[in-house]
PDB file of C-alpha atoms in Angstrom:
ATOM      1  CA  MET A   1      -4.409  11.440  35.888  1.00 45.00           C
ATOM      2  CA  PHE A   2      -2.875  14.234  33.790  1.00 46.00           C
ATOM      3  CA  PRO A   3      -2.080  12.004  30.749  1.00 52.00           C
ATOM      4  CA  LEU A   4      -5.631  10.654  30.827  1.00 52.00           C
ATOM      5  CA  PHE A   5      -6.970  14.219  30.866  1.00 55.00           C
ATOM      6  CA  VAL A   6      -4.727  15.126  27.922  1.00 56.00           C
ATOM      7  CA  CYS A   7      -5.939  12.050  25.981  1.00 56.00           C
ATOM      8  CA  ALA A   8      -9.573  12.969  26.689  1.00 56.00           C
ATOM      9  CA  LEU A   9      -8.895  16.550  25.600  1.00 56.00           C
ATOM     10  CA  PHE A  10      -7.250  15.363  22.365  1.00 54.00           C
ATOM     11  CA  THR A  11     -10.148  13.041  21.633  1.00 55.00           C
ATOM     12  CA  LEU A  12     -12.740  15.760  22.206  1.00 55.00           C
ATOM     13  CA  GLY A  13     -10.813  18.111  19.941  1.00 55.00           C
ATOM     14  CA  TYR A  14     -10.550  15.479  17.192  1.00 53.00           C
ATOM     15  CA  LEU A  15     -14.265  14.734  17.385  1.00 55.00           C
ATOM     16  CA  ILE A  16     -14.939  18.422  16.702  1.00 58.00           C
ATOM     17  CA  PHE A  17     -12.063  19.017  14.263  1.00 60.00           C
ATOM     18  CA  PRO A  18     -10.929  15.656  12.818  1.00 63.00           C
ATOM     19  CA  PRO A  19      -7.298  15.798  11.607  1.00 70.00           C
ATOM     20  CA  PRO A  20      -6.295  14.550   8.156  1.00 80.00           C
ATOM     21  CA  PRO A  21      -5.460  10.846   7.792  1.00 86.00           C
ATOM     22  CA  VAL A  22      -1.843   9.814   8.247  1.00 91.00           C
ATOM     23  CA  ASP A  23       0.008   7.071   6.336  1.00 95.00           C
ATOM     24  CA  ILE A  24       2.939   5.425   8.123  1.00 94.00           C
ATOM     25  CA  LEU A  25       5.416   3.133   6.354  1.00 96.00           C
ATOM     26  CA  VAL A  26       6.725   0.411   8.684  1.00 93.00           C
ATOM     27  CA  VAL A  27       9.567  -1.878   7.629  1.00 93.00           C
ATOM     28  CA  GLY A  28      11.471  -4.639   9.399  1.00 89.00           C
ATOM     29  CA  MET A  29      15.109  -4.970   8.386  1.00 84.00           C
ATOM     30  CA  ASP A  30      16.835  -8.223   7.493  1.00 67.00           C
ATOM     31  CA  SER A  31      20.267  -6.864   8.411  1.00 64.00           C
ATOM     32  CA  ARG A  32      23.192  -8.860   9.738  1.00 60.00           C
ATOM     33  CA  GLY A  33      26.364  -7.826  11.480  1.00 54.00           C
ATOM     34  CA  SER A  34      27.374  -4.264  10.632  1.00 56.00           C
ATOM     35  CA  GLU A  35      24.995  -3.838   7.675  1.00 63.00           C
ATOM     36  CA  GLY A  36      22.748  -1.448   9.576  1.00 67.00           C
ATOM     37  CA  ALA A  37      20.414   0.419   7.223  1.00 77.00           C
ATOM     38  CA  VAL A  38      22.175  -0.990   4.148  1.00 80.00           C
ATOM     39  CA  ALA A  39      20.014  -4.100   4.028  1.00 83.00           C
ATOM     40  CA  ARG A  40      16.911  -5.594   2.506  1.00 86.00           C
ATOM     41  CA  THR A  41      13.516  -5.132   4.105  1.00 89.00           C
ATOM     42  CA  ASP A  42      12.173  -8.356   5.566  1.00 85.00           C
ATOM     43  CA  SER A  43       8.655  -6.981   5.963  1.00 90.00           C
ATOM     44  CA  ILE A  44       6.826  -3.953   4.528  1.00 94.00           C
ATOM     45  CA  MET A  45       3.473  -2.546   5.568  1.00 93.00           C
ATOM     46  CA  VAL A  46       1.652   0.757   5.310  1.00 96.00           C
ATOM     47  CA  ILE A  47      -0.668   1.807   8.137  1.00 92.00           C
ATOM     48  CA  ASN A  48      -3.379   4.429   7.604  1.00 92.00           C
ATOM     49  CA  ILE A  49      -4.836   6.045  10.722  1.00 88.00           C
ATOM     50  CA  ASP A  50      -7.950   8.053   9.922  1.00 85.00           C
ATOM     51  CA  GLY A  51      -9.403   9.913  12.888  1.00 76.00           C
ATOM     52  CA  GLY A  52     -12.162  11.488  10.818  1.00 76.00           C
ATOM     53  CA  ARG A  53     -13.550   8.104   9.776  1.00 78.00           C
ATOM     54  CA  ARG A  54     -12.450   6.467  13.028  1.00 78.00           C
ATOM     55  CA  LYS A  55     -10.561   3.539  11.571  1.00 84.00           C
ATOM     56  CA  VAL A  56      -7.128   2.030  11.078  1.00 87.00           C
ATOM     57  CA  SER A  57      -6.123   0.226   7.866  1.00 92.00           C
ATOM     58  CA  VAL A  58      -3.076  -1.944   7.191  1.00 92.00           C
ATOM     59  CA  LEU A  59      -1.666  -2.951   3.797  1.00 95.00           C
ATOM     60  CA  SER A  60       1.092  -5.603   3.724  1.00 94.00           C
ATOM     61  CA  ILE A  61       3.325  -5.717   0.658  1.00 95.00           C
ATOM     62  CA  PRO A  62       5.187  -9.026   0.155  1.00 91.00           C
ATOM     63  CA  ARG A  63       8.940  -8.745  -0.103  1.00 90.00           C
ATOM     64  CA  GLY A  64       9.087 -10.760  -3.356  1.00 90.00           C
ATOM     65  CA  LEU A  65       6.818  -8.427  -5.351  1.00 93.00           C
ATOM     66  CA  PHE A  66       8.367  -6.730  -8.387  1.00 94.00           C
ATOM     67  CA  VAL A  67       7.596  -3.013  -8.693  1.00 95.00           C
ATOM     68  CA  ASP A  68       8.682   0.040 -10.688  1.00 95.00           C
ATOM     69  CA  VAL A  69      11.314   2.058  -8.807  1.00 96.00           C
ATOM     70  CA  PRO A  70      12.012   5.656  -9.855  1.00 93.00           C
ATOM     71  CA  ASN A  71      15.248   5.662 -11.894  1.00 92.00           C
ATOM     72  CA  TYR A  72      16.118   2.062 -10.946  1.00 94.00           C
ATOM     73  CA  GLY A  73      14.015  -0.207 -13.151  1.00 93.00           C
ATOM     74  CA  SER A  74      11.758  -2.923 -11.721  1.00 93.00           C
ATOM     75  CA  PRO A  75      13.472  -4.895  -8.936  1.00 94.00           C
ATOM     76  CA  MET A  76      11.896  -6.750  -6.013  1.00 94.00           C
ATOM     77  CA  ILE A  77      10.491  -4.305  -3.501  1.00 95.00           C
ATOM     78  CA  ASN A  78      12.558  -5.715  -0.635  1.00 93.00           C
ATOM     79  CA  THR A  79      15.725  -4.440  -2.378  1.00 94.00           C
ATOM     80  CA  VAL A  80      14.588  -0.818  -2.746  1.00 96.00           C
ATOM     81  CA  ASN A  81      15.879   0.372   0.636  1.00 95.00           C
ATOM     82  CA  PHE A  82      19.200  -1.366  -0.048  1.00 93.00           C
ATOM     83  CA  ILE A  83      19.498   0.221  -3.501  1.00 95.00           C
ATOM     84  CA  GLY A  84      18.826   3.689  -2.131  1.00 95.00           C
ATOM     85  CA  GLU A  85      21.284   3.353   0.758  1.00 94.00           C
ATOM     86  CA  VAL A  86      24.079   2.003  -1.465  1.00 93.00           C
ATOM     87  CA  ASP A  87      23.632   4.692  -4.119  1.00 93.00           C
ATOM     88  CA  LYS A  88      22.996   7.617  -1.767  1.00 93.00           C
ATOM     89  CA  PRO A  89      23.398   6.838   1.962  1.00 93.00           C
ATOM     90  CA  GLY A  90      20.426   7.991   4.003  1.00 91.00           C
ATOM     91  CA  THR A  91      17.919   7.857   1.142  1.00 93.00           C
ATOM     92  CA  GLY A  92      16.678   4.265   1.397  1.00 94.00           C
ATOM     93  CA  MET A  93      13.377   5.045   3.101  1.00 95.00           C
ATOM     94  CA  ALA A  94      12.743   8.050   0.863  1.00 96.00           C
ATOM     95  CA  LEU A  95      13.208   5.861  -2.218  1.00 97.00           C
ATOM     96  CA  LEU A  96      10.929   3.177  -0.799  1.00 97.00           C
ATOM     97  CA  SER A  97       8.299   5.823   0.038  1.00 97.00           C
ATOM     98  CA  GLN A  98       8.484   7.186  -3.517  1.00 97.00           C
ATOM     99  CA  THR A  99       8.197   3.654  -4.893  1.00 97.00           C
ATOM    100  CA  ILE A 100       5.045   2.954  -2.881  1.00 97.00           C
ATOM    101  CA  GLU A 101       3.530   6.253  -3.963  1.00 96.00           C
ATOM    102  CA  GLN A 102       4.319   5.578  -7.632  1.00 95.00           C
ATOM    103  CA  ASN A 103       3.031   1.992  -7.598  1.00 95.00           C
ATOM    104  CA  PHE A 104       0.119   2.162  -5.157  1.00 96.00           C
ATOM    105  CA  GLY A 105      -0.815   5.832  -5.037  1.00 95.00           C
ATOM    106  CA  ILE A 106      -0.213   6.105  -1.283  1.00 96.00           C
ATOM    107  CA  GLU A 107       1.680   9.200  -0.147  1.00 95.00           C
ATOM    108  CA  ILE A 108       3.767   8.328   2.914  1.00 96.00           C
ATOM    109  CA  ASP A 109       3.697  10.836   5.799  1.00 95.00           C
ATOM    110  CA  HIS A 110       5.991   9.091   8.296  1.00 94.00           C
ATOM    111  CA  TYR A 111       8.179   6.020   8.467  1.00 94.00           C
ATOM    112  CA  ILE A 112       9.494   3.508  10.983  1.00 91.00           C
ATOM    113  CA  ARG A 113      12.539   1.389  10.087  1.00 92.00           C
ATOM    114  CA  MET A 114      13.483  -1.164  12.699  1.00 87.00           C
ATOM    115  CA  GLN A 115      15.786  -4.077  13.340  1.00 84.00           C
ATOM    116  CA  PHE A 116      14.493  -7.175  15.097  1.00 78.00           C
ATOM    117  CA  ALA A 117      15.671  -5.884  18.497  1.00 77.00           C
ATOM    118  CA  GLY A 118      13.808  -2.634  17.872  1.00 83.00           C
ATOM    119  CA  PHE A 119      10.605  -4.553  17.205  1.00 87.00           C
ATOM    120  CA  SER A 120      10.878  -6.262  20.595  1.00 91.00           C
ATOM    121  CA  ASP A 121      11.626  -2.955  22.343  1.00 91.00           C
ATOM    122  CA  VAL A 122       8.560  -1.230  20.884  1.00 91.00           C
ATOM    123  CA  ILE A 123       6.257  -4.110  21.870  1.00 94.00           C
ATOM    124  CA  ASN A 124       7.702  -4.143  25.387  1.00 95.00           C
ATOM    125  CA  ALA A 125       7.165  -0.376  25.614  1.00 93.00           C
ATOM    126  CA  VAL A 126       3.394  -0.978  25.692  1.00 93.00           C
ATOM    127  CA  GLY A 127       3.703  -3.918  28.088  1.00 94.00           C
ATOM    128  CA  GLY A 128       3.271  -6.649  25.468  1.00 96.00           C
ATOM    129  CA  VAL A 129       0.336  -7.553  23.241  1.00 95.00           C
ATOM    130  CA  GLU A 130      -2.579  -9.982  23.313  1.00 95.00           C
ATOM    131  CA  ILE A 131      -2.765 -12.244  20.239  1.00 95.00           C
ATOM    132  CA  ASN A 132      -5.319 -14.859  19.205  1.00 95.00           C
ATOM    133  CA  VAL A 133      -3.320 -17.686  17.615  1.00 94.00           C
ATOM    134  CA  GLU A 134      -5.608 -19.424  15.126  1.00 91.00           C
ATOM    135  CA  LYS A 135      -3.731 -22.703  14.700  1.00 91.00           C
ATOM    136  CA  VAL A 136      -0.672 -24.601  15.899  1.00 92.00           C
ATOM    137  CA  ILE A 137       2.558 -23.044  14.620  1.00 92.00           C
ATOM    138  CA  GLU A 138       5.759 -25.064  14.838  1.00 91.00           C
ATOM    139  CA  ASP A 139       9.197 -24.144  13.572  1.00 90.00           C
ATOM    140  CA  TYR A 140      12.097 -26.517  14.220  1.00 90.00           C
ATOM    141  CA  ALA A 141      14.706 -24.182  12.730  1.00 88.00           C
ATOM    142  CA  TYR A 142      13.879 -20.682  13.901  1.00 88.00           C
ATOM    143  CA  PRO A 143      17.026 -18.518  13.431  1.00 84.00           C
ATOM    144  CA  THR A 144      18.714 -17.019  16.484  1.00 80.00           C
ATOM    145  CA  ALA A 145      20.839 -13.883  16.724  1.00 75.00           C
ATOM    146  CA  ASP A 146      24.053 -15.926  17.063  1.00 77.00           C
ATOM    147  CA  GLY A 147      23.466 -17.784  13.795  1.00 77.00           C
ATOM    148  CA  GLY A 148      21.990 -20.927  15.309  1.00 85.00           C
ATOM    149  CA  THR A 149      18.450 -22.279  15.360  1.00 89.00           C
ATOM    150  CA  ILE A 150      15.879 -23.251  17.992  1.00 90.00           C
ATOM    151  CA  SER A 151      12.521 -25.010  17.989  1.00 92.00           C
ATOM    152  CA  ILE A 152       9.445 -22.878  18.717  1.00 92.00           C
ATOM    153  CA  ARG A 153       5.751 -23.653  19.082  1.00 93.00           C
ATOM    154  CA  PHE A 154       2.544 -21.638  19.436  1.00 94.00           C
ATOM    155  CA  ASP A 155      -0.639 -23.387  20.533  1.00 94.00           C
ATOM    156  CA  PRO A 156      -4.047 -22.066  19.440  1.00 95.00           C
ATOM    157  CA  GLY A 157      -5.882 -19.559  21.590  1.00 95.00           C
ATOM    158  CA  LEU A 158      -5.721 -16.092  23.083  1.00 96.00           C
ATOM    159  CA  GLN A 159      -2.334 -15.424  24.692  1.00 95.00           C
ATOM    160  CA  TRP A 160      -0.145 -12.617  25.965  1.00 96.00           C
ATOM    161  CA  MET A 161       3.218 -12.045  24.257  1.00 97.00           C
ATOM    162  CA  ASP A 162       6.163  -9.924  25.274  1.00 96.00           C
ATOM    163  CA  GLY A 163       8.413  -8.364  22.664  1.00 95.00           C
ATOM    164  CA  ASP A 164      10.638 -11.401  22.103  1.00 93.00           C
ATOM    165  CA  ARG A 165       7.700 -13.797  21.793  1.00 96.00           C
ATOM    166  CA  ALA A 166       5.777 -11.441  19.500  1.00 96.00           C
ATOM    167  CA  LEU A 167       8.859 -11.141  17.291  1.00 92.00           C
ATOM    168  CA  ILE A 168       9.074 -14.916  16.906  1.00 93.00           C
ATOM    169  CA  TYR A 169       5.357 -15.081  16.107  1.00 94.00           C
ATOM    170  CA  ALA A 170       5.667 -12.339  13.484  1.00 91.00           C
ATOM    171  CA  ARG A 171       8.890 -13.602  11.953  1.00 88.00           C
ATOM    172  CA  THR A 172       8.554 -17.395  11.636  1.00 89.00           C
ATOM    173  CA  ARG A 173       7.370 -18.700   8.286  1.00 80.00           C
ATOM    174  CA  HIS A 174       8.146 -22.421   8.368  1.00 76.00           C
ATOM    175  CA  GLY A 175       4.967 -24.448   7.899  1.00 68.00           C
ATOM    176  CA  ASP A 176       3.211 -21.750   5.844  1.00 73.00           C
ATOM    177  CA  ASP A 177       4.540 -18.853   3.722  1.00 78.00           C
ATOM    178  CA  ASP A 178       5.364 -15.143   3.565  1.00 82.00           C
ATOM    179  CA  TYR A 179       1.692 -14.251   3.088  1.00 86.00           C
ATOM    180  CA  ARG A 180       0.552 -15.955   6.269  1.00 87.00           C
ATOM    181  CA  ARG A 181       3.486 -14.383   8.051  1.00 88.00           C
ATOM    182  CA  ALA A 182       2.303 -10.970   6.812  1.00 88.00           C
ATOM    183  CA  GLU A 183      -1.113 -11.714   8.324  1.00 90.00           C
ATOM    184  CA  ARG A 184       0.526 -12.476  11.675  1.00 92.00           C
ATOM    185  CA  GLN A 185       2.512  -9.251  11.448  1.00 89.00           C
ATOM    186  CA  GLN A 186      -0.735  -7.368  10.907  1.00 88.00           C
ATOM    187  CA  GLN A 187      -2.140  -9.053  14.006  1.00 91.00           C
ATOM    188  CA  VAL A 188       0.784  -7.839  16.076  1.00 91.00           C
ATOM    189  CA  VAL A 189       0.596  -4.304  14.677  1.00 85.00           C
ATOM    190  CA  SER A 190      -3.151  -4.125  15.334  1.00 85.00           C
ATOM    191  CA  ALA A 191      -2.627  -5.338  18.893  1.00 89.00           C
ATOM    192  CA  PHE A 192       0.164  -2.791  19.358  1.00 88.00           C
ATOM    193  CA  VAL A 193      -2.015   0.067  18.100  1.00 81.00           C
ATOM    194  CA  ARG A 194      -4.729  -0.911  20.576  1.00 82.00           C
ATOM    195  CA  ARG A 195      -2.200  -0.956  23.430  1.00 86.00           C
ATOM    196  CA  SER A 196      -0.653   2.386  22.397  1.00 81.00           C
ATOM    197  CA  ILE A 197      -4.014   4.072  22.953  1.00 76.00           C
ATOM    198  CA  ASN A 198      -3.022   4.311  26.645  1.00 78.00           C
ATOM    199  CA  PRO A 199      -1.267   7.699  27.017  1.00 78.00           C
ATOM    200  CA  LEU A 200       0.901   6.253  29.793  1.00 82.00           C
ATOM    201  CA  THR A 201       2.752   4.265  27.107  1.00 85.00           C
ATOM    202  CA  TRP A 202       3.632   7.197  24.840  1.00 81.00           C
ATOM    203  CA  GLY A 203       6.834   8.148  26.654  1.00 84.00           C
ATOM    204  CA  GLY A 204       8.051   4.542  26.585  1.00 88.00           C
ATOM    205  CA  ILE A 205       7.244   4.209  22.895  1.00 86.00           C
ATOM    206  CA  LEU A 206       9.245   7.344  22.110  1.00 84.00           C
ATOM    207  CA  LEU A 207      12.204   6.082  24.165  1.00 87.00           C
ATOM    208  CA  ALA A 208      12.084   2.738  22.335  1.00 87.00           C
ATOM    209  CA  LEU A 209      11.948   4.493  18.972  1.00 83.00           C
ATOM    210  CA  ASN A 210      14.910   6.692  19.874  1.00 82.00           C
ATOM    211  CA  ARG A 211      16.919   3.799  21.265  1.00 81.00           C
ATOM    212  CA  SER A 212      16.642   1.105  18.638  1.00 77.00           C
ATOM    213  CA  VAL A 213      14.370   2.281  15.827  1.00 84.00           C
ATOM    214  CA  GLU A 214      14.862   4.862  13.103  1.00 88.00           C
ATOM    215  CA  SER A 215      11.764   7.023  12.626  1.00 89.00           C
ATOM    216  CA  ASP A 216      10.676  10.577  11.886  1.00 90.00           C
ATOM    217  CA  LEU A 217       7.870  10.333  14.465  1.00 86.00           C
ATOM    218  CA  ASN A 218       8.192  12.679  17.443  1.00 84.00           C
ATOM    219  CA  PHE A 219       6.261  12.703  20.732  1.00 80.00           C
ATOM    220  CA  TRP A 220       3.508  14.891  19.281  1.00 79.00           C
ATOM    221  CA  ASP A 221       3.141  12.570  16.290  1.00 81.00           C
ATOM    222  CA  ILE A 222       2.810   9.575  18.618  1.00 78.00           C
ATOM    223  CA  ALA A 223       0.249  11.354  20.781  1.00 74.00           C
ATOM    224  CA  THR A 224      -1.712  12.432  17.712  1.00 76.00           C
ATOM    225  CA  THR A 225      -1.758   9.053  15.969  1.00 77.00           C
ATOM    226  CA  ALA A 226      -2.490   7.185  19.198  1.00 72.00           C
ATOM    227  CA  THR A 227      -5.463   9.425  19.897  1.00 71.00           C
ATOM    228  CA  MET A 228      -6.679   9.006  16.317  1.00 73.00           C
ATOM    229  CA  ALA A 229      -6.359   5.219  16.756  1.00 69.00           C
ATOM    230  CA  LEU A 230      -8.470   5.460  19.911  1.00 67.00           C
ATOM    231  CA  MET A 231     -11.262   6.916  17.813  1.00 66.00           C
ATOM    232  CA  SER A 232     -11.238   3.833  15.566  1.00 66.00           C
ATOM    233  CA  GLY A 233     -12.896   1.802  18.297  1.00 58.00           C
ATOM    234  CA  GLY A 234     -10.640  -1.147  17.482  1.00 58.00           C
ATOM    235  CA  ARG A 235     -11.747  -1.419  13.841  1.00 68.00           C
ATOM    236  CA  PHE A 236      -8.924  -2.468  11.530  1.00 81.00           C
ATOM    237  CA  ASN A 237      -9.218  -2.988   7.783  1.00 89.00           C
ATOM    238  CA  GLN A 238      -6.474  -5.282   6.525  1.00 91.00           C
ATOM    239  CA  LEU A 239      -5.153  -6.580   3.226  1.00 94.00           C
ATOM    240  CA  VAL A 240      -2.172  -8.786   2.418  1.00 93.00           C
ATOM    241  CA  ILE A 241      -1.168  -8.628  -1.249  1.00 93.00           C
ATOM    242  CA  ASP A 242      -1.097 -12.410  -1.626  1.00 91.00           C
ATOM    243  CA  PRO A 243      -1.076 -14.367  -4.930  1.00 90.00           C
ATOM    244  CA  ASP A 244      -4.772 -13.583  -5.477  1.00 92.00           C
ATOM    245  CA  TYR A 245      -3.785  -9.918  -5.890  1.00 92.00           C
ATOM    246  CA  ASN A 246      -0.746 -10.525  -8.118  1.00 90.00           C
ATOM    247  CA  LYS A 247      -0.099 -10.826 -11.817  1.00 87.00           C
ATOM    248  CA  LYS A 248       2.204 -13.711 -12.664  1.00 81.00           C
ATOM    249  CA  LYS A 249       5.026 -12.618 -14.954  1.00 76.00           C
ATOM    250  CA  LYS A 250       8.129 -14.411 -16.216  1.00 73.00           C
ATOM    251  CA  LYS A 251      10.376 -12.199 -14.089  1.00 79.00           C
ATOM    252  CA  GLY A 252       8.204 -12.621 -11.025  1.00 81.00           C
ATOM    253  CA  PRO A 253       4.900 -11.508  -9.475  1.00 89.00           C
ATOM    254  CA  ARG A 254       3.724  -7.935  -9.979  1.00 92.00           C
ATOM    255  CA  PRO A 255       0.784  -6.163  -8.310  1.00 92.00           C
ATOM    256  CA  ASN A 256      -2.629  -6.526  -9.916  1.00 94.00           C
ATOM    257  CA  TYR A 257      -3.629  -2.911  -9.453  1.00 93.00           C
ATOM    258  CA  ASP A 258      -7.186  -3.443 -10.666  1.00 93.00           C
ATOM    259  CA  LEU A 259      -7.789  -5.760  -7.703  1.00 95.00           C
ATOM    260  CA  ILE A 260      -5.811  -3.762  -5.135  1.00 96.00           C
ATOM    261  CA  ALA A 261      -7.172  -0.312  -6.072  1.00 95.00           C
ATOM    262  CA  PRO A 262     -10.600  -0.662  -4.388  1.00 95.00           C
ATOM    263  CA  PHE A 263      -8.991  -1.364  -0.997  1.00 96.00           C
ATOM    264  CA  ILE A 264      -6.590   1.565  -1.365  1.00 95.00           C
ATOM    265  CA  THR A 265      -9.327   3.921  -2.560  1.00 94.00           C
ATOM    266  CA  GLU A 266     -11.540   3.007   0.386  1.00 93.00           C
ATOM    267  CA  ASN A 267      -8.871   3.040   3.085  1.00 92.00           C
ATOM    268  CA  PHE A 268      -5.988   5.259   1.989  1.00 91.00           C
ATOM    269  CA  ASP A 269      -7.443   8.106  -0.114  1.00 67.00           C
TER     270      ASP A 269
END
């Protein structure tokens, strides 16, 4: 009863005095063995939670996109965290945040950097998520933690997924590509945000973050962003920077800022 009262009190306060929007950088790490934070980012997305306008927006940045990195030239964006950690340990996320601000004009307020196990823990902390699978997904060589492979399948339709199942859904890319995988990751994140609205989950989310995820979010941040997400009424604006939003260069794809800018201006400024 008390957490529900606190949530209602937060919501009433935000309706009267809406807080500023918050931009959260979320990355999934493709680390193996003892690499830890010194690894490439397997997935990159920026989530904007705007209580004043009552909406949540998600921008997915493909790992193979070439961008300008402060003082490091123009590598693929999935190497930025690695570059920062190798050069100056503990600075990978700061460098990636600076890179996103320089290239996309989005100033990052908080970050979440997680391994695959951390992803499962966070999803389980809210009791799982409900996902509408649009088409059959089959992968006969999905990688396992011990270096092997298994066969997985998702049938179309609305279904409940625990952390391990949601991870497989978000991670597999056989049969389509990185862009479709980014869309599935956005689905999972949107479903997670909806589940985290329940204040009874906040303690579990914080424990999961502390246990297996690196983040600068504290309990108050979680309570604040969850309450702001509640005010969105389940509305999520989403964009995957797929080939339609890229410029094809000899070195590799680069962002077409003229096409991306309207989405960022509308949802992140």
